[in-house]
Coordinates of C-alpha atoms in Angstrom, one line a residue:
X1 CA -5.8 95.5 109.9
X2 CA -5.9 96.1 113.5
X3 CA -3.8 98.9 115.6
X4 CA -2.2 96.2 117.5
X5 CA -1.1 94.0 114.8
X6 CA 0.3 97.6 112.9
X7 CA 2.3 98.1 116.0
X8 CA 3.8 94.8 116.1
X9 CA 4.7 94.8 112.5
X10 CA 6.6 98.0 112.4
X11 CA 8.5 96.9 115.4
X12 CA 9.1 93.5 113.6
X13 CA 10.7 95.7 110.6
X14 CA 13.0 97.8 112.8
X15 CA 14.6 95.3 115.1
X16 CA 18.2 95.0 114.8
X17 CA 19.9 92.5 113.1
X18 CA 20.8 89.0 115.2
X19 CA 24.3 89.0 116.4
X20 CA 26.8 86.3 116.0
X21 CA 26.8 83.3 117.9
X22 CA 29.3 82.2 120.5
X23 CA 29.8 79.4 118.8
X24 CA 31.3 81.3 115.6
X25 CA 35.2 80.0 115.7
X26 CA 36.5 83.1 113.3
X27 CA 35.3 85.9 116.0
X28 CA 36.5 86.0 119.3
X29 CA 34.4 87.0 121.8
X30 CA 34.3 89.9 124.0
X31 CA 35.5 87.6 126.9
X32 CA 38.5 85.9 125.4
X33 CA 39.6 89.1 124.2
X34 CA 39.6 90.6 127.4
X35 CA 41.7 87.5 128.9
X36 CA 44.3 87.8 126.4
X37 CA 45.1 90.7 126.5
X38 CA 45.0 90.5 130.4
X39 CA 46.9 87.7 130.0
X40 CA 49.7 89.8 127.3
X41 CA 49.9 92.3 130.2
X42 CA 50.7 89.9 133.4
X43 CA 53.1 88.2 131.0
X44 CA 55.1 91.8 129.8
X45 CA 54.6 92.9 133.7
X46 CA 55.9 90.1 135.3
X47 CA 59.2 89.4 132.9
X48 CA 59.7 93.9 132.3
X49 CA 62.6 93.7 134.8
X50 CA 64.1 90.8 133.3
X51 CA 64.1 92.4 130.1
X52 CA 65.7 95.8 131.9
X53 CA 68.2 94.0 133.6
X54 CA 69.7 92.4 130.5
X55 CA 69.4 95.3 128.9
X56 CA 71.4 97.4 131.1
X57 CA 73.8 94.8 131.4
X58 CA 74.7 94.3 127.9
X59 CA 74.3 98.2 127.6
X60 CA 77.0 98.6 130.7
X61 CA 78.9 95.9 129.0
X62 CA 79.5 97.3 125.3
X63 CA 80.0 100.9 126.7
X64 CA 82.6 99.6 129.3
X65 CA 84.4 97.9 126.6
X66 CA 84.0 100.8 124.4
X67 CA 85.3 103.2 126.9
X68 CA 88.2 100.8 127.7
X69 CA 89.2 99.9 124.2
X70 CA 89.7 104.1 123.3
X71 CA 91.3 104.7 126.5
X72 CA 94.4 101.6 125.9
X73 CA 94.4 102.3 122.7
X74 CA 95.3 106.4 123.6
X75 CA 97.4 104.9 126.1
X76 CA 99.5 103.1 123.8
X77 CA 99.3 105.7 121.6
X78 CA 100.7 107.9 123.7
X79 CA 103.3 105.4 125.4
X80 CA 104.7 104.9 121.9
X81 CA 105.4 108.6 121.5
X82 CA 107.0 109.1 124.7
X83 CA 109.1 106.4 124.0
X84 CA 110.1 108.3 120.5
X85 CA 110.6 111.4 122.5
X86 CA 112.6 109.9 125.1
X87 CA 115.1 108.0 122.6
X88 CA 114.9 111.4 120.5
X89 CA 116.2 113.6 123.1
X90 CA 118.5 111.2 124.6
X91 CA 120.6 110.8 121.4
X92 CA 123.6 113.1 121.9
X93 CA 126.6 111.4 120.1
X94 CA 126.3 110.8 115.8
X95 CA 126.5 107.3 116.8
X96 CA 123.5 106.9 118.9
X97 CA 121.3 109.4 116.1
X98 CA 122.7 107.0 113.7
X99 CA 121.1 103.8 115.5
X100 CA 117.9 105.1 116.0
X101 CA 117.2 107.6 113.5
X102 CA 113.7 109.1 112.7
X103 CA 112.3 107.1 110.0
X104 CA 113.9 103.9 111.6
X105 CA 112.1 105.0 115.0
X106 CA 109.0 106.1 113.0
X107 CA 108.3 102.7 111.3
X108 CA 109.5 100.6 114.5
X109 CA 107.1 102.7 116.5
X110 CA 104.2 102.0 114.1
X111 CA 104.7 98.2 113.3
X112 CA 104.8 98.2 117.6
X113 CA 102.0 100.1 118.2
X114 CA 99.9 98.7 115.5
X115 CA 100.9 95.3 117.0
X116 CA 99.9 96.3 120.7
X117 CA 96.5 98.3 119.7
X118 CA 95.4 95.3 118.0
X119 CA 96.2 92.7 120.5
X120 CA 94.0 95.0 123.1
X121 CA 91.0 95.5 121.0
X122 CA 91.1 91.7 120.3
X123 CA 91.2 91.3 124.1
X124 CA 88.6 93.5 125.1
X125 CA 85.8 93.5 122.9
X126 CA 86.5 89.6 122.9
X127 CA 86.0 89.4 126.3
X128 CA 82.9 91.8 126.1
X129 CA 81.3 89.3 123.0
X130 CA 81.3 86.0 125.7
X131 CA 80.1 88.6 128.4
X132 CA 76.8 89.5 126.1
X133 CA 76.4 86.2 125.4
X134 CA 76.7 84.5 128.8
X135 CA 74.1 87.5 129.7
X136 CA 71.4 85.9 127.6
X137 CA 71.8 82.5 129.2
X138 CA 74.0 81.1 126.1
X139 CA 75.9 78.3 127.1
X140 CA 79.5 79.3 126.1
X141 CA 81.2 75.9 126.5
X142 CA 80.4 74.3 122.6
X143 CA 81.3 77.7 121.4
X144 CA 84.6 77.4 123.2
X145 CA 85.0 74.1 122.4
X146 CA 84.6 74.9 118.6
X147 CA 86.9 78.2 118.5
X148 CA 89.8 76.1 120.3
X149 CA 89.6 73.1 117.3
X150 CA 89.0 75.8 115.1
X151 CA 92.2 77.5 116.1
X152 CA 94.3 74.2 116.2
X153 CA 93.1 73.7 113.0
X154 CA 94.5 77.3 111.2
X155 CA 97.2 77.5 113.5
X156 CA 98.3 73.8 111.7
X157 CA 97.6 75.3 108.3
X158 CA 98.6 78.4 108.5
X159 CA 102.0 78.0 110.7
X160 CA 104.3 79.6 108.5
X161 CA 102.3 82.8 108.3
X162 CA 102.1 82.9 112.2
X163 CA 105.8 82.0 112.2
X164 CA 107.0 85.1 109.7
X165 CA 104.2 87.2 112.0
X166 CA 106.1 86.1 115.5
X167 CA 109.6 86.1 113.9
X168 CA 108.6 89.9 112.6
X169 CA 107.4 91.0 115.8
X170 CA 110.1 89.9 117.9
X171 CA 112.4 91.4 114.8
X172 CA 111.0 94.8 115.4
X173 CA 110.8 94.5 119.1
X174 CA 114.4 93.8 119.3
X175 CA 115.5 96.3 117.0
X176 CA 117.5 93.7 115.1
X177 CA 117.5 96.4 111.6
X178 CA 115.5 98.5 110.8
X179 CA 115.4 101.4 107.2
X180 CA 118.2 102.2 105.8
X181 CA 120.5 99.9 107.8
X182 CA 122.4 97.3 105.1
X183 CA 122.1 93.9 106.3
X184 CA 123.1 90.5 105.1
X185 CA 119.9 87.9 106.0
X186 CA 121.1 84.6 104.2
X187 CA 119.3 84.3 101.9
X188 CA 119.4 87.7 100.5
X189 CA 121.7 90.8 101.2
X190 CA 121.3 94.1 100.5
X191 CA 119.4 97.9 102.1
X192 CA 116.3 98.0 104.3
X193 CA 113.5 99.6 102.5
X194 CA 110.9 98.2 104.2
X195 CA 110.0 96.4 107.8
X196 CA 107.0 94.4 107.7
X197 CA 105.6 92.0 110.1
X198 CA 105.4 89.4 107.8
X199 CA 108.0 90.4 105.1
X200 CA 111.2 92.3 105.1
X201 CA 112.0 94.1 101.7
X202 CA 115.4 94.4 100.4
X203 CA 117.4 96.4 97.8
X204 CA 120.3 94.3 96.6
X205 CA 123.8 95.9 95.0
X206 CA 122.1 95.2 91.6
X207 CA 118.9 97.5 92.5
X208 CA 117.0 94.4 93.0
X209 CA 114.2 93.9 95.3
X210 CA 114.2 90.9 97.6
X211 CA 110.9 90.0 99.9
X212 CA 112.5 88.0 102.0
X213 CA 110.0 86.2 104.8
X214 CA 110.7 87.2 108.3
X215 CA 110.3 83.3 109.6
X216 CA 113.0 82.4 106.4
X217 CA 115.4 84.4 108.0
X218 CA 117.5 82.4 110.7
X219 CA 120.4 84.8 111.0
X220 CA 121.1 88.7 110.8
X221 CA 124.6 90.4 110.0
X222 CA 123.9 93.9 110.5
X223 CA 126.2 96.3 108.3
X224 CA 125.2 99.9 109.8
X225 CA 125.1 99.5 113.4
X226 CA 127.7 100.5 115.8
X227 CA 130.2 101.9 113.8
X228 CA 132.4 99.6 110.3
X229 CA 136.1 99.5 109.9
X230 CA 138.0 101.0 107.3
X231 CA 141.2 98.6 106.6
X232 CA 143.9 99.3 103.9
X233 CA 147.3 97.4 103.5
X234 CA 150.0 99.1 102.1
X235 CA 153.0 96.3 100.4
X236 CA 156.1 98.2 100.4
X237 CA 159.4 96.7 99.8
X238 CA 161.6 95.5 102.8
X239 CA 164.1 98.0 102.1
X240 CA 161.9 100.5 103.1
X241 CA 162.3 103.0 105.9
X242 CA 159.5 102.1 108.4
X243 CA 159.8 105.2 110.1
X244 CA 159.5 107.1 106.6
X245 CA 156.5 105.3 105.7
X246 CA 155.0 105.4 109.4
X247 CA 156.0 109.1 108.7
X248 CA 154.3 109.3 105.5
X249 CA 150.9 107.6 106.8
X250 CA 150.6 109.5 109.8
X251 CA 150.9 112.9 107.6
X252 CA 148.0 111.4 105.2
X253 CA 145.6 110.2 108.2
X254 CA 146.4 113.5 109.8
X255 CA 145.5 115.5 106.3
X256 CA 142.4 113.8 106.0
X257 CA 140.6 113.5 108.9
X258 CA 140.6 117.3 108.8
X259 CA 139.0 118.1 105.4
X260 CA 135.4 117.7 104.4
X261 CA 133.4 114.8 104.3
X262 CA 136.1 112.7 105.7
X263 CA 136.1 114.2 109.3
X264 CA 132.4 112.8 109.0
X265 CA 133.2 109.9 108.2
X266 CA 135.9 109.2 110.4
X267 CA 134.9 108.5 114.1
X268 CA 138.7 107.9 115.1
X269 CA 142.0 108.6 114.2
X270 CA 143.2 106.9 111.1
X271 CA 146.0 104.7 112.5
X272 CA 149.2 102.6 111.9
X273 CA 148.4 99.0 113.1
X274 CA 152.2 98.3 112.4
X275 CA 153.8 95.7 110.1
X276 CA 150.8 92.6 109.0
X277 CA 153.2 90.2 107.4
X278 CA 157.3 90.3 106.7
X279 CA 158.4 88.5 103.7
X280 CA 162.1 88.2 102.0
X281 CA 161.1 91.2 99.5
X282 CA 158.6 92.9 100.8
X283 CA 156.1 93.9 103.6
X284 CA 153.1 94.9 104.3
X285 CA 151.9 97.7 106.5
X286 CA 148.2 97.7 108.4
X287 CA 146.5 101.2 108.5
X288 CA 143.3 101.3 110.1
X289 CA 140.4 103.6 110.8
X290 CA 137.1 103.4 112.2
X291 CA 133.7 104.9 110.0
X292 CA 130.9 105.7 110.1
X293 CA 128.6 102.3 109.4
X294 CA 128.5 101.9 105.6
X295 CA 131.0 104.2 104.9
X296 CA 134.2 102.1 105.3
X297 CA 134.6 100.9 101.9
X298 CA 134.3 104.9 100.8
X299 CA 136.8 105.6 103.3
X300 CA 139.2 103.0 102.1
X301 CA 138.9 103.7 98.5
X302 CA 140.2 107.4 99.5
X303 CA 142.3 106.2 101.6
X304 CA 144.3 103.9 99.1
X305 CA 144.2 107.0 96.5
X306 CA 145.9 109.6 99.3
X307 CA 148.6 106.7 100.0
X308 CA 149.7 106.5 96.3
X309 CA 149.7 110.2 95.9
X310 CA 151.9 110.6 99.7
X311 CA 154.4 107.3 98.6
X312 CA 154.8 108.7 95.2
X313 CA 156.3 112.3 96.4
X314 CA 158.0 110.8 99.4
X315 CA 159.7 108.3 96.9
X316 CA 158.5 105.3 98.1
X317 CA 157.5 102.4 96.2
X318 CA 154.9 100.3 96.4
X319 CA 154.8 96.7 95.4
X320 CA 151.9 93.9 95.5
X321 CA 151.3 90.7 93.3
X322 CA 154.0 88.5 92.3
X323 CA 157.1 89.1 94.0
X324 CA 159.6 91.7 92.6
X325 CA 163.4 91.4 92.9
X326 CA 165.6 93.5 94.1
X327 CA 167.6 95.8 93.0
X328 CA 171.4 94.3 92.3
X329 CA 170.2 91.2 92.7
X330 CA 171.1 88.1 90.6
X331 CA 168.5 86.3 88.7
X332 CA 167.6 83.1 89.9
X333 CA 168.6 80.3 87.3
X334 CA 165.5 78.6 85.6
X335 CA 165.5 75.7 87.2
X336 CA 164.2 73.6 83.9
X337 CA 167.3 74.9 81.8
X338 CA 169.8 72.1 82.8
X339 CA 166.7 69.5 82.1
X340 CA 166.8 68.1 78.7
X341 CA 164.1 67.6 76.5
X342 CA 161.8 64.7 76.7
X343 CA 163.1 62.2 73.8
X344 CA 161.1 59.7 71.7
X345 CA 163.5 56.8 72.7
X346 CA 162.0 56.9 76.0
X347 CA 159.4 55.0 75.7
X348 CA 160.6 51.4 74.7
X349 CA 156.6 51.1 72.8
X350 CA 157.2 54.3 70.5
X351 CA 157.8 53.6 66.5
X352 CA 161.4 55.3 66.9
X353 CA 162.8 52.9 69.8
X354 CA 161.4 49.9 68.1
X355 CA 162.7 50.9 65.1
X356 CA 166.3 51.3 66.7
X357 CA 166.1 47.9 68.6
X358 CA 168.3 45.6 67.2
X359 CA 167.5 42.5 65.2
X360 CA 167.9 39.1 67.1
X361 CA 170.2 36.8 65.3
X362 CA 168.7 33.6 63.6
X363 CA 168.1 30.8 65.8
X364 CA 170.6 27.9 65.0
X365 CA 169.7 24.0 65.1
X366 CA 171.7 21.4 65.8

């Protein structure tokens, strides 16, 4: 073997290897790489600021709303607890600390606040949803469209849970009764224990519950607001001394009002309306007081008790029910005793008349 061909047979031996052929379709070549990813980058470079923008803007928009929903929220917050202050400090007389006493105020002021915090952050991060949307180019108007059939729809189905909801905010807002207070609704009568926005608990006389709905209700008779009067009449007989007894009931109203709990109780004198009614044997005096609400029926009760004790020293009597003679009167004849009693004969049908009636005499013929 030659030198020459030597030479060209180890340089046969350590030549590379070929490489792949531009026509290969599973490897891309160094070219088409090098415009993709050119491409990639004039794509992210020309559309970056697009990307920032909207970005910023839905950024600016949930922190706005963010920002705004804590600062109405501690607004109302805060409004509410002025208000309780205010009406706190304001309540000088037992009547007005009577109408708006602290749990009564603390449960009105959470049902109203609870009401008014959730009504905001429906409003605001609402309005900040439709924002973010309308910031990525979403057209707004189907989804509109859609919630308002979609509300129509509920609000048709679901109308007597938004009328109890209405019925109970408008209830609180009013201050129509709140804890405590003894009302009579309609349908159901009986303590406050609870004030909901959609149902109003009661305690009946029995110890009953009642969950009476707040849209159910179409009328409130409100036992423990303002004050309650205590009413007692006193049937004396109209031989009486009126200015004894007058006498007599001032000295009990006087005695009472001073001593403990009754001076609590009492918001007014206890008072001699005068004579109610005037009859041939008797007549009845009107006393009346005004209570604290709830309380009249308490008040009477001792009221009545004093009376008897006062009219039984002072020697007065006291009549009521059926009607009592007087004293040296005459009886009053029984008006049945000159009737006589009903007889058999009257009736011409009965077995004893037909028995009695005489016999017709025999027909004669000619």
């Amino acid at each position: 073997m030659s030198l020459s061909a030597a030479v060209l047979l180890a340089a046969g031996s350590s030549s590379p290897s070929p490489s792949p052929t531009p026509s290969d379709p599973t490897v891309p070549s160094l070219r088409e790489a090098h415009e993709s990813a050119t491409n990639a980058a004039g794509w992210v470079e020309e559309n970056w600021s697009t990307w920032l923008a909207i970005g910023l803007r839905v950024l600016l928009i949930v922190a706005i709303a963010v920002v705004l929903r804590a600062v109405v929220r501690r607004a109302i917050t805060k409004l509410i607890e002025r208000m309780n202050r205010t009406s706190g400090s304001s309540t000088g007389t037992a009547l007005s600390g009577l109408l708006v006493n602290a749990e009564r105020r603390r449960q009105r002021s959470e049902a109203i606040g609870s009401v008014l915090r959730s009504v905001a952050s429906f409003l605001i991060l609402g309005t900040a949803a439709l924002m973010v949307l309308g910031t990525f180019q979403i057209n707004l108007a189907p989804l509109l469209a859609s919630a308002g059939v979609a509300g129509v729809a509920i609000g048709f189905g679901a109308r007597n849970l938004v009328t109890d909801f209405l019925s109970g905010v408008f209830m609180i807002l009013e201050d129509q009764y709140g804890v405590g207070d003894s009302i009579d609704a309609g349908v159901a009568s009986g303590e406050v224990i609870e004030v909901g926005l959609r149902v109003t608990k009661l305690r009946g006389a029995e110890g009953e519950i009642w969950y009476v709905r707040n849209g159910e209700v179409k009328r409130i008779g409100n036992l423990s607001q303002g004050w309650s009067t205590a009413g007692v009449d006193v049937t004396v007989r109209s031989d009486e001394d009126l200015d004894k007894v007058k006498e007599t009931l001032a000295a009990v109203g006087e005695r009472m009002s001073k001593e403990e709990p009754w001076n609590e109780m009492l918001w007014g004198p206890i008072e001699t309306l005068g004579l109610d009614s005037v009859l041939l044997d008797s007549m009845v005096v009107r006393v009346s007081a005004k209570t604290m609400p709830g309380k009249s029926l308490t008040v009477e009760r001792e009221l009545r008790w004093r009376i008897k004790r006062a009219f039984d020293a002072a020697g007065i009597a006291i009549v009521g029910g059926a009607t009592v003679p007087l004293e040296g009167a005459p009886a009053a004849a029984d008006p049945a005793a000159g009737v006589a009693a009903p007889s058999a004969y009257a009736s011409a049908s009965s077995p004893q008349s037909l028995a009695a009636s005489p016999i017709p005499p025999p027909s004669t013929s000619k």
